[in-house]
Short mmCIF file of C-alpha atoms and ligand atoms in Angstrom, two decimals:
data_model
loop_
_atom_site.label_atom_id
_atom_site.label_comp_id
_atom_site.label_asym_id
_atom_site.label_seq_id
_atom_site.Cartn_x
_atom_site.Cartn_y
_atom_site.Cartn_z
CA MET A 28 -0.16 18.03 1.97
CA ARG A 29 -2.56 20.96 2.06
CA TYR A 30 -4.62 19.90 5.11
CA PHE A 31 -3.36 18.27 8.28
CA PRO A 32 -5.66 15.44 9.41
CA ILE A 33 -6.56 15.23 13.11
CA PHE A 34 -9.39 14.00 15.32
CA LEU A 35 -10.65 16.68 17.66
CA ASP A 36 -11.94 16.05 21.18
CA LEU A 37 -15.09 18.20 21.42
CA CYS A 38 -16.64 16.45 24.41
CA GLU A 39 -18.50 19.11 26.47
CA ARG A 40 -16.69 21.91 24.68
CA PRO A 41 -18.60 24.96 23.44
CA CYS A 42 -19.32 24.84 19.71
CA LEU A 43 -21.40 27.08 17.49
CA VAL A 44 -23.52 26.41 14.42
CA VAL A 45 -24.84 29.46 12.57
CA GLY A 46 -27.93 28.68 10.51
CA GLY A 47 -31.26 26.97 11.14
CA GLY A 48 -32.00 24.96 8.01
CA GLU A 49 -31.49 21.38 7.00
CA VAL A 50 -27.73 21.61 6.51
CA ALA A 51 -27.31 23.33 9.87
CA ALA A 52 -29.35 20.55 11.49
CA ARG A 53 -27.10 17.92 9.91
CA LYS A 54 -23.97 19.66 11.17
CA ALA A 55 -25.56 20.01 14.60
CA GLN A 56 -26.23 16.27 14.66
CA GLN A 57 -22.60 15.52 13.80
CA LEU A 58 -21.33 17.77 16.57
CA LEU A 59 -23.78 16.22 19.03
CA ARG A 60 -22.44 12.77 18.19
CA ALA A 61 -19.07 14.10 19.36
CA GLN A 62 -20.84 15.29 22.56
CA ALA A 63 -20.18 18.96 21.95
CA ASP A 64 -21.85 21.65 24.07
CA LEU A 65 -23.76 23.17 21.19
CA THR A 66 -25.27 26.59 20.55
CA LEU A 67 -27.16 27.31 17.35
CA VAL A 68 -27.77 30.89 16.24
CA ALA A 69 -30.47 31.57 13.62
CA PRO A 70 -33.50 33.82 13.48
CA GLY A 71 -35.69 30.94 12.37
CA ALA A 72 -35.19 27.21 12.69
CA SER A 73 -36.39 24.03 11.01
CA ALA A 74 -38.57 21.56 12.86
CA GLU A 75 -35.55 19.33 13.40
CA VAL A 76 -33.56 22.10 15.07
CA GLN A 77 -36.55 23.05 17.19
CA ALA A 78 -36.92 19.46 18.31
CA LEU A 79 -33.25 19.30 19.30
CA ALA A 80 -33.70 22.51 21.29
CA GLN A 81 -36.80 21.18 23.03
CA GLN A 82 -34.96 18.00 24.01
CA GLY A 83 -32.31 20.20 25.61
CA LYS A 84 -29.57 18.97 23.26
CA VAL A 85 -28.95 22.35 21.65
CA ARG A 86 -29.28 25.94 22.87
CA HIS A 87 -31.14 27.74 20.11
CA GLU A 88 -30.73 31.52 20.08
CA ALA A 89 -33.38 32.92 17.77
CA ARG A 90 -31.59 35.97 16.45
CA THR A 91 -29.03 37.05 13.87
CA PHE A 92 -25.32 36.26 14.24
CA ARG A 93 -23.03 38.62 16.18
CA ALA A 94 -19.26 38.56 15.92
CA GLN A 95 -18.80 37.96 19.65
CA ASP A 96 -20.75 34.66 19.37
CA VAL A 97 -17.55 32.93 18.35
CA ASN A 98 -15.66 33.90 21.49
CA GLY A 99 -14.59 30.96 23.59
CA CYS A 100 -15.77 28.41 21.00
CA ALA A 101 -13.73 25.33 20.23
CA LEU A 102 -15.20 25.21 16.74
CA VAL A 103 -17.64 27.12 14.53
CA ILE A 104 -19.67 26.01 11.53
CA ALA A 105 -21.52 28.43 9.27
CA ALA A 106 -24.40 26.81 7.39
CA THR A 107 -26.68 29.62 6.29
CA ASP A 108 -27.76 30.33 2.72
CA ASP A 109 -26.80 34.00 3.17
CA GLU A 110 -23.32 34.51 1.74
CA GLN A 111 -22.73 37.70 3.68
CA VAL A 112 -23.56 36.06 7.00
CA ASN A 113 -21.27 33.14 6.12
CA ARG A 114 -18.47 35.58 5.37
CA ASP A 115 -19.07 37.45 8.63
CA VAL A 116 -18.90 34.21 10.61
CA ALA A 117 -15.66 33.21 8.89
CA ALA A 118 -14.10 36.64 9.50
CA ALA A 119 -15.13 36.73 13.17
CA ALA A 120 -13.85 33.20 13.80
CA LYS A 121 -10.57 33.84 12.07
CA ALA A 122 -10.07 37.06 14.05
CA ALA A 123 -10.69 35.13 17.27
CA GLN A 124 -8.45 32.23 16.12
CA VAL A 125 -11.33 29.80 16.30
CA PRO A 126 -11.41 26.99 13.72
CA VAL A 127 -14.22 27.62 11.26
CA ASN A 128 -15.93 25.71 8.49
CA VAL A 129 -18.31 27.35 6.05
CA VAL A 130 -20.38 24.74 4.27
CA ASP A 131 -19.56 24.52 0.55
CA SER A 132 -17.10 27.46 0.67
CA PRO A 133 -13.62 26.00 1.03
CA ALA A 134 -12.04 29.44 0.58
CA LEU A 135 -13.69 30.65 3.80
CA CYS A 136 -12.75 27.58 5.85
CA SER A 137 -9.85 27.16 8.22
CA PHE A 138 -10.65 23.44 8.34
CA ILE A 139 -12.59 21.11 6.08
CA MET A 140 -14.68 18.13 7.11
CA PRO A 141 -13.89 14.65 5.81
CA SER A 142 -16.25 12.05 4.49
CA VAL A 143 -16.55 9.58 7.36
CA VAL A 144 -17.04 5.85 7.72
CA ASP A 145 -18.43 5.68 11.23
CA ARG A 146 -17.86 2.48 13.18
CA ASP A 147 -17.69 4.21 16.50
CA PRO A 148 -15.17 4.19 18.15
CA VAL A 149 -13.48 3.42 14.81
CA GLN A 150 -13.67 6.38 12.43
CA VAL A 151 -12.24 6.36 8.93
CA ALA A 152 -12.03 9.87 7.54
CA VAL A 153 -11.54 10.48 3.83
CA SER A 154 -10.48 13.76 2.30
CA THR A 155 -9.45 14.80 -1.18
CA GLY A 156 -8.21 18.12 0.16
CA GLY A 157 -11.32 19.75 -1.26
CA ALA A 158 -10.45 18.61 -4.78
CA SER A 159 -13.50 16.43 -5.26
CA PRO A 160 -16.19 15.77 -2.64
CA VAL A 161 -17.74 13.25 -5.05
CA LEU A 162 -14.50 11.26 -5.18
CA ALA A 163 -14.31 11.33 -1.39
CA ARG A 164 -17.84 10.00 -1.21
CA LEU A 165 -17.12 7.21 -3.71
CA LEU A 166 -14.07 6.22 -1.75
CA ARG A 167 -16.08 6.21 1.43
CA THR A 168 -18.66 3.93 -0.16
CA LYS A 169 -15.89 1.53 -1.09
CA LEU A 170 -14.56 1.56 2.46
CA GLU A 171 -18.07 1.06 3.85
CA THR A 172 -18.25 -2.26 2.03
CA LEU A 173 -14.78 -3.31 3.22
CA ILE A 174 -15.20 -2.57 6.91
CA PRO A 175 -17.79 -4.75 8.61
CA ALA A 176 -20.34 -2.91 10.74
CA SER A 177 -19.15 -4.83 13.80
CA TYR A 178 -15.69 -3.23 13.67
CA GLY A 179 -16.90 -0.75 16.23
CA ARG A 180 -17.87 -3.56 18.58
CA LEU A 181 -14.49 -5.19 18.02
CA ALA A 182 -12.72 -1.97 18.94
CA THR A 183 -14.83 -1.62 22.07
CA VAL A 184 -13.99 -5.16 23.17
CA VAL A 185 -10.30 -4.45 22.59
CA ARG A 186 -10.50 -1.24 24.58
CA GLU A 187 -12.02 -3.04 27.55
CA LEU A 188 -9.24 -5.62 27.58
CA ARG A 189 -6.28 -3.39 26.85
CA GLY A 190 -5.22 -3.02 30.46
CA ARG A 191 -5.26 -6.73 31.19
CA VAL A 192 -3.41 -7.60 27.99
CA LYS A 193 -0.79 -5.01 28.82
CA GLN A 194 -0.30 -6.58 32.22
CA ARG A 195 0.03 -10.07 30.81
CA PHE A 196 2.37 -9.05 27.95
CA PRO A 197 4.45 -6.16 29.23
CA GLU A 198 6.67 -6.20 26.15
CA PHE A 199 5.32 -4.11 23.28
CA ARG A 200 6.18 -6.54 20.52
CA GLU A 201 4.52 -9.50 22.24
CA ARG A 202 1.44 -7.41 22.88
CA ARG A 203 1.22 -6.30 19.29
CA ARG A 204 1.56 -9.88 18.09
CA PHE A 205 -1.17 -10.98 20.53
CA TRP A 206 -3.57 -8.35 19.22
CA GLU A 207 -2.74 -9.13 15.61
CA ASN A 208 -3.62 -12.78 16.22
CA ILE A 209 -6.88 -11.77 17.86
CA LEU A 210 -7.90 -9.14 15.33
CA GLN A 211 -7.11 -11.30 12.30
CA GLY A 212 -8.18 -14.64 13.71
CA PRO A 213 -11.24 -16.56 14.85
CA VAL A 214 -12.14 -14.12 17.64
CA ALA A 215 -12.73 -11.31 15.17
CA GLU A 216 -14.56 -13.66 12.81
CA MET A 217 -16.92 -14.76 15.59
CA LEU A 218 -17.66 -11.15 16.42
CA PHE A 219 -18.26 -10.25 12.77
CA GLY A 220 -20.60 -13.23 12.55
CA GLY A 221 -22.61 -11.94 15.51
CA ARG A 222 -21.41 -14.58 17.99
CA GLU A 223 -20.36 -12.09 20.59
CA GLN A 224 -20.46 -14.35 23.64
CA ALA A 225 -18.35 -17.02 21.93
CA ALA A 226 -15.90 -14.35 20.82
CA LEU A 227 -15.51 -12.97 24.34
CA GLU A 228 -14.95 -16.47 25.74
CA ALA A 229 -12.37 -17.27 23.06
CA LEU A 230 -10.60 -14.02 23.83
CA GLU A 231 -10.50 -14.86 27.54
CA ARG A 232 -9.08 -18.28 26.72
CA ALA A 233 -6.45 -16.79 24.42
CA LEU A 234 -5.44 -14.37 27.15
CA GLU A 235 -5.12 -17.16 29.67
CA ASN A 236 -3.45 -19.76 27.46
CA THR A 237 -1.02 -17.70 25.41
CA ALA A 238 2.41 -17.53 26.97
CA PRO A 239 4.70 -14.62 26.14
CA ALA A 240 7.09 -17.15 24.59
CA ASP A 241 4.40 -18.11 22.04
CA LEU A 242 4.53 -14.60 20.67
CA LYS A 243 8.26 -14.37 20.21
CA GLY A 244 8.98 -16.48 17.14
CA GLY A 245 10.53 -14.75 14.18
CA GLU A 246 9.90 -15.72 10.59
CA VAL A 247 10.80 -14.68 7.08
CA TYR A 248 8.56 -13.89 4.14
CA LEU A 249 10.34 -14.05 0.81
CA VAL A 250 8.04 -11.98 -1.31
CA GLY A 251 7.97 -11.13 -5.00
CA GLY A 252 7.09 -7.48 -5.48
CA GLY A 253 6.46 -7.74 -9.22
CA PRO A 254 8.08 -5.65 -11.94
CA GLY A 255 7.15 -2.16 -10.75
CA ASP A 256 3.46 -1.34 -10.91
CA PRO A 257 2.17 -1.65 -7.31
CA ASP A 258 -1.16 -2.88 -8.66
CA LEU A 259 0.59 -6.09 -9.69
CA LEU A 260 1.29 -7.17 -6.11
CA THR A 261 -0.56 -10.22 -4.87
CA PHE A 262 -3.02 -9.98 -1.98
CA ARG A 263 -0.72 -12.12 0.11
CA ALA A 264 2.27 -9.92 -0.61
CA LEU A 265 0.32 -6.91 0.55
CA ARG A 266 -0.93 -8.64 3.67
CA LEU A 267 2.57 -9.73 4.69
CA MET A 268 3.93 -6.26 3.92
CA GLN A 269 1.41 -4.91 6.40
CA GLN A 270 2.51 -7.42 9.00
CA ALA A 271 6.30 -7.44 8.83
CA ASP A 272 8.46 -5.68 11.44
CA VAL A 273 11.44 -5.30 9.11
CA VAL A 274 11.56 -4.91 5.35
CA LEU A 275 14.71 -5.69 3.34
CA TYR A 276 14.41 -4.50 -0.22
CA ASP A 277 16.40 -4.23 -3.43
CA ARG A 278 17.03 -1.57 -6.00
CA LEU A 279 14.52 -3.34 -8.24
CA VAL A 280 11.60 -2.77 -5.88
CA SER A 281 9.94 0.52 -6.78
CA PRO A 282 9.50 3.16 -4.04
CA ALA A 283 5.73 3.05 -4.58
CA ILE A 284 5.83 -0.59 -3.50
CA VAL A 285 8.13 -0.09 -0.51
CA ASP A 286 5.67 2.61 0.60
CA LEU A 287 2.99 -0.02 1.03
CA ALA A 288 4.87 -1.73 3.87
CA ARG A 289 3.67 -1.06 7.41
CA LYS A 290 4.38 2.54 8.31
CA ASP A 291 6.42 1.76 11.40
CA ALA A 292 8.33 -1.17 9.89
CA GLN A 293 12.07 -0.77 9.78
CA ARG A 294 13.24 -0.47 6.15
CA ILE A 295 16.67 -1.71 5.15
CA TYR A 296 18.03 -1.17 1.65
CA VAL A 297 20.16 -4.13 0.61
CA GLY A 298 20.25 -3.51 -3.11
CA LYS A 299 23.18 -4.02 -5.36
CA ARG A 300 24.32 -1.42 -7.80
CA HIS A 301 26.13 -2.62 -10.86
CA ASP A 302 29.40 -4.21 -9.77
CA SER A 303 29.39 -2.60 -6.34
CA HIS A 304 27.63 -5.05 -4.13
CA THR A 305 26.25 -2.88 -1.33
CA VAL A 306 25.49 -5.91 0.80
CA PRO A 307 27.21 -9.15 -0.15
CA GLN A 308 24.82 -12.07 -0.55
CA SER A 309 26.38 -14.04 2.29
CA GLU A 310 25.95 -11.11 4.65
CA LEU A 311 22.37 -10.69 3.53
CA ASN A 312 21.63 -14.35 4.18
CA GLU A 313 23.09 -14.01 7.66
CA MET A 314 21.12 -10.85 8.28
CA LEU A 315 17.85 -12.64 7.52
CA VAL A 316 18.72 -15.40 9.97
CA ARG A 317 19.81 -12.96 12.67
CA LEU A 318 16.73 -10.72 12.44
CA ALA A 319 14.39 -13.71 12.53
CA GLN A 320 16.25 -15.14 15.52
CA GLN A 321 15.62 -11.84 17.31
CA GLY A 322 11.92 -12.61 16.96
CA GLN A 323 11.21 -10.23 14.10
CA ARG A 324 8.91 -10.92 11.19
CA VAL A 325 11.17 -10.18 8.29
CA LEU A 326 9.94 -9.35 4.82
CA ARG A 327 12.51 -9.97 2.12
CA LEU A 328 10.99 -8.03 -0.73
CA LYS A 329 12.39 -8.75 -4.17
CA GLY A 330 11.68 -7.40 -7.62
CA GLY A 331 9.61 -9.66 -9.87
CA ASP A 332 9.49 -13.24 -8.69
CA PRO A 333 11.94 -14.33 -5.97
CA PHE A 334 12.67 -17.64 -7.69
CA ILE A 335 13.46 -16.19 -11.11
CA PHE A 336 17.00 -14.83 -11.27
CA GLY A 337 16.43 -13.58 -7.74
CA ARG A 338 18.70 -15.74 -5.60
CA GLY A 339 15.61 -16.51 -3.56
CA GLY A 340 16.70 -20.10 -3.32
CA GLU A 341 20.04 -19.22 -1.71
CA GLU A 342 18.42 -17.01 0.86
CA ILE A 343 15.96 -19.56 2.10
CA GLU A 344 18.51 -22.36 2.08
CA GLU A 345 20.19 -20.66 5.02
CA LEU A 346 16.87 -20.14 6.77
CA ALA A 347 15.98 -23.79 6.34
CA ALA A 348 19.37 -24.79 7.76
CA ALA A 349 18.83 -22.54 10.78
CA GLY A 350 15.30 -23.95 11.33
CA ILE A 351 13.58 -20.60 10.81
CA PRO A 352 10.02 -20.69 9.51
CA PHE A 353 9.60 -19.00 6.16
CA GLN A 354 7.20 -18.71 3.27
CA VAL A 355 7.68 -17.78 -0.36
CA VAL A 356 5.23 -15.56 -2.22
CA PRO A 357 5.52 -15.56 -5.99
CA GLY A 358 5.47 -12.34 -7.90
CA ILE A 359 4.92 -11.35 -11.51
CA THR A 360 8.27 -11.76 -13.15
CA ALA A 361 9.69 -9.01 -15.38
CA ALA A 362 9.22 -11.10 -18.53
CA SER A 363 5.46 -11.43 -18.05
CA GLY A 364 5.06 -7.90 -16.75
CA CYS A 365 7.00 -6.33 -19.63
CA ALA A 366 5.38 -8.58 -22.21
CA ALA A 367 1.87 -7.78 -21.02
CA TYR A 368 2.41 -4.03 -20.75
CA ALA A 369 4.21 -3.90 -24.10
CA GLY A 370 1.56 -5.92 -25.92
CA ILE A 371 3.96 -8.75 -26.81
CA PRO A 372 2.46 -12.17 -26.05
CA LEU A 373 5.26 -14.49 -24.97
CA THR A 374 3.64 -17.43 -26.73
CA HIS A 375 1.32 -17.52 -29.72
CA ARG A 376 -0.43 -20.34 -31.53
CA ASP A 377 1.24 -19.53 -34.85
CA LEU A 378 4.41 -17.68 -33.91
CA SER A 379 5.84 -19.12 -30.74
CA HIS A 380 5.33 -22.43 -28.98
CA SER A 381 7.77 -21.96 -26.15
CA CYS A 382 9.40 -19.24 -24.16
CA LEU A 383 12.82 -19.33 -22.57
CA PHE A 384 13.84 -17.12 -19.65
CA VAL A 385 17.61 -16.62 -19.66
CA THR A 386 20.10 -14.27 -18.08
CA GLY A 387 22.42 -12.21 -20.25
CA HIS A 388 24.79 -11.64 -17.37
CA LEU A 389 28.33 -12.22 -18.56
CA LYS A 390 30.67 -14.55 -16.76
CA ASP A 391 34.33 -13.78 -17.49
CA GLY A 392 33.16 -11.73 -20.47
CA LYS A 393 31.26 -14.70 -21.94
CA LEU A 394 27.75 -16.07 -22.12
CA ASP A 395 27.21 -19.56 -20.90
CA PHE A 396 24.18 -20.81 -22.84
CA ASN A 397 22.94 -24.10 -24.11
CA TRP A 398 22.97 -22.70 -27.65
CA PRO A 399 21.00 -25.39 -29.49
CA ALA A 400 18.14 -24.93 -26.98
CA LEU A 401 18.29 -21.18 -27.45
CA LEU A 402 18.08 -21.32 -31.20
CA GLN A 403 14.91 -23.40 -31.46
CA PRO A 404 12.44 -22.09 -34.06
CA LYS A 405 9.07 -20.69 -32.95
CA GLN A 406 10.43 -19.73 -29.57
CA THR A 407 10.48 -16.49 -27.62
CA LEU A 408 13.58 -15.48 -25.67
CA ALA A 409 13.17 -13.31 -22.60
CA ILE A 410 16.60 -12.09 -21.61
CA TYR A 411 17.12 -10.68 -18.13
CA MET A 412 20.17 -8.57 -17.28
CA GLY A 413 21.10 -8.42 -20.94
CA ILE A 414 21.84 -4.73 -21.46
CA LYS A 415 25.31 -4.47 -20.04
CA GLY A 416 26.66 -7.29 -22.16
CA VAL A 417 24.50 -6.57 -25.20
CA ASP A 418 27.44 -6.43 -27.63
CA VAL A 419 28.62 -9.90 -26.67
CA LEU A 420 25.02 -11.12 -26.61
CA GLN A 421 24.22 -9.89 -30.12
CA GLN A 422 27.49 -11.14 -31.57
CA SER A 423 27.15 -14.57 -29.98
CA LEU A 424 23.53 -14.98 -31.12
CA LEU A 425 24.50 -14.16 -34.69
CA GLU A 426 27.59 -16.38 -34.63
CA GLN A 427 25.46 -19.24 -33.40
CA GLY A 428 23.20 -18.80 -36.41
CA MET A 429 20.26 -16.78 -35.19
CA GLN A 430 18.44 -14.92 -37.98
CA PRO A 431 19.71 -11.32 -37.97
CA ASP A 432 16.27 -9.94 -38.83
CA LEU A 433 14.43 -11.84 -36.10
CA PRO A 434 12.35 -9.14 -34.35
CA ALA A 435 13.61 -7.97 -30.96
CA ALA A 436 12.41 -5.46 -28.39
CA ILE A 437 13.94 -3.80 -25.38
CA VAL A 438 11.38 -2.97 -22.73
CA GLN A 439 12.74 -0.40 -20.36
CA GLN A 440 11.26 0.11 -16.87
CA GLY A 441 8.37 -2.13 -17.81
CA THR A 442 4.96 -1.66 -16.13
CA THR A 443 6.02 1.68 -14.61
CA PRO A 444 4.86 5.12 -15.79
CA ASP A 445 8.32 5.46 -17.43
CA GLN A 446 8.02 2.33 -19.55
CA ARG A 447 9.52 2.59 -23.04
CA VAL A 448 9.58 -0.02 -25.77
CA HIS A 449 12.43 0.05 -28.32
CA LEU A 450 11.90 -2.09 -31.40
CA GLY A 451 14.48 -3.61 -33.71
CA SER A 452 15.94 -6.98 -34.58
CA VAL A 453 18.70 -9.25 -33.32
CA ALA A 454 21.16 -7.43 -35.58
CA THR A 455 20.27 -3.98 -34.18
CA LEU A 456 20.12 -4.69 -30.44
CA ALA A 457 23.55 -3.31 -29.64
CA ASN A 458 22.86 -0.32 -31.80
CA ILE A 459 19.62 0.48 -29.95
CA VAL A 460 21.46 0.34 -26.66
CA ALA A 461 24.28 2.53 -27.99
CA ARG A 462 21.96 5.08 -29.60
CA GLN A 463 19.27 5.43 -26.98
CA GLU A 464 19.80 6.04 -23.36
CA ILE A 465 18.55 2.73 -22.05
CA LYS A 466 17.83 2.95 -18.35
CA PRO A 467 17.79 -0.05 -16.04
CA PRO A 468 15.98 -2.23 -15.50
CA SER A 469 15.43 -3.36 -19.06
CA MET A 470 14.42 -6.63 -20.59
CA ILE A 471 15.22 -7.98 -24.05
CA ILE A 472 12.54 -9.97 -25.84
CA ILE A 473 13.42 -11.79 -29.06
CA GLY A 474 11.07 -13.67 -31.37
CA GLU A 475 8.39 -13.35 -34.06
CA VAL A 476 5.88 -12.36 -31.34
CA VAL A 477 7.59 -8.96 -31.07
CA LYS A 478 5.88 -8.04 -34.35
CA LEU A 479 2.54 -8.14 -32.53
CA HIS A 480 3.51 -5.11 -30.47
CA GLU A 481 2.39 -2.80 -33.23
CA LYS A 482 -1.16 -4.19 -33.15
CA LEU A 483 -1.47 -5.07 -29.47
CA SER A 484 0.29 -2.25 -27.70
CA TRP A 485 -2.33 -0.77 -25.38
CA LEU A 486 -0.46 1.30 -22.81
N1 SAH B 508 13.49 -11.64 -9.96
C1 SAH B 508 13.32 -10.67 -11.00
C2 SAH B 508 14.52 -10.59 -11.92
C3 SAH B 508 15.75 -10.10 -11.27
S1 SAH B 508 17.07 -9.96 -12.41
C4 SAH B 508 12.06 -10.99 -11.79
O1 SAH B 508 11.49 -12.06 -11.63
O2 SAH B 508 11.65 -10.16 -12.57
C5 SAH B 508 17.02 -8.26 -12.84
C6 SAH B 508 16.61 -8.09 -14.27
O3 SAH B 508 15.21 -8.21 -14.41
C7 SAH B 508 16.93 -6.73 -14.83
O4 SAH B 508 18.26 -6.66 -15.24
C8 SAH B 508 15.98 -6.64 -15.99
O5 SAH B 508 16.46 -7.36 -17.09
C9 SAH B 508 14.77 -7.39 -15.47
N2 SAH B 508 13.75 -6.48 -14.93
C10 SAH B 508 13.29 -6.39 -13.68
N3 SAH B 508 12.32 -5.47 -13.58
C11 SAH B 508 12.14 -4.98 -14.80
C12 SAH B 508 11.27 -3.98 -15.36
N4 SAH B 508 10.39 -3.34 -14.61
N5 SAH B 508 11.38 -3.70 -16.68
C13 SAH B 508 12.27 -4.35 -17.46
N6 SAH B 508 13.10 -5.29 -16.98
C14 SAH B 508 13.05 -5.60 -15.69
#
C-alpha cells in the first residue's frame, strides 16, 4: 500500500489554500464542509472566492505566498497555475512538516485526496493511489448508484440512538446483531423510502420489544464458494460471508474468496491435505454445533457446491439433530466451472445427452462404479478427485470397454488465473499426469465434447 487512508478532523483547525481561481475555490469549499478555519492566499481571486470572503467563511489575503504562511497549519493545498509557486508551497509545507497537496502534481504531494461519495456523515473515499483518477471517478459513480442518498440520514438516526442501544444491550455481540437487523431490515427500508416518522417509530418499538435473548441465537450457513474465481460466488454467499462471525474453510476455497469474509470474522482453516486429515470430519461436525450453540453465526465455506462431493449432507445432519438453524447455499461445482472456463460444454445436442459426476477416489485401491452406467454412449464423465488414482482409473475404464481414443481433458485449477487444460484421450490420461506436473485441484472430463475445446476455448 502506497498511501495510508485516514479521515482527518479539521473542525476549527487552521488550513491554507494557495490560489484564487476555480480549482482553489473548489478546494476551499471542500475544506469548509469539514468546518476548517480557512485562509486563502492569492493576489487576485475569482468571484466565488470573493463571495466566500465577504460572507466571512474564508480569510482572503490578497498577496503572494510566503513560506511562513504554512506555519501552524493543519493542512495546506496549493491550487495555483504557477508551477514555481506550487513548488514553493510544497517545499515550505514539507519543511514545516505540514501535510500538503498540490493539485494535479502527485510528486509534490505528501497526501492525495480521494474521490468521495458524500452521504454525510457517511463518507466513502476511493483512491487508486494516484494511478488513475478516471478509474477512481468511475468507481465512485458506481458506488453513488449503490448507496441510497438517505444513507446519511440513516447514519444520523443511528448516531442519536447509539447510547440508548448500548444501555439496553450491554454485550457487544447482541448490540451488533440488533443494529444489523435494523440496518438491513424494514426500518432502513422505510427510511430509504422517505417514511422517516414510521421508521423512527419502528426503531423505538424494536428497541423496546427486542430482548437480549432474541439476539443470541447461533446459526450455520453451509455455503458453496464455487471453483475458485471469486466472481462466481452467488449474491447470497457474499451477503452471508459479510454477516458471519466465524468462517470455517477448506483447502479448496481460494484465498481471494476467504478475503471477502467480514474483516473481523474469526477464520478457521479446517482443510484436509491428502491423507493427513487436519480436522477429522466428526470433530468438524461437532465444532459447527458448538460454535452455533455459543450464539455465533457460523459460515461453513466449501469449495464448489456443498452437496457435490462435499460432505455437506453429513455436516448439516448433525446440526439438524442438535436443532440448530441452518441454510444451504449452492455454489458452482468444479465440473461446471472447469467446463465453462475450458470451453467444453458438458452436454451437446449431437455429442452428449447426459453428464455423470463421479468421484475417482479409490477405496482400498479400487474404484467402486456402476460400470454399465458409466459406459453409456453419448455421455460426458466429469471425474472429481481422479488424479491420485489415475492409473487405476484409466486401466479400469479400458478393461470395462471404454474406447481408448475417446477424448479426455484434465482441467487444472479451473477458473483461476492458473488454469491449465491438458488434452488427450482415455488411453493417455495416466501419461499426461506422469509427464506434466498436474497440480491440485484438477478435474478429468471424458467424452466427445472435449473435442469442442479447440473451437470454444475462450480464456
Ligand atoms: N464440492 C466440490 C468438490 C469437492 S471434491 C465441488 O462441487 O466442486 C474435490 C475435487 O473437486 C478435486 O479433487 C477436483 O477434482 C475438483 N475441483 C475442485 N475445484 C477445482 C478446480 N478449481 N479445478 C479443477 N478441479 C477442481
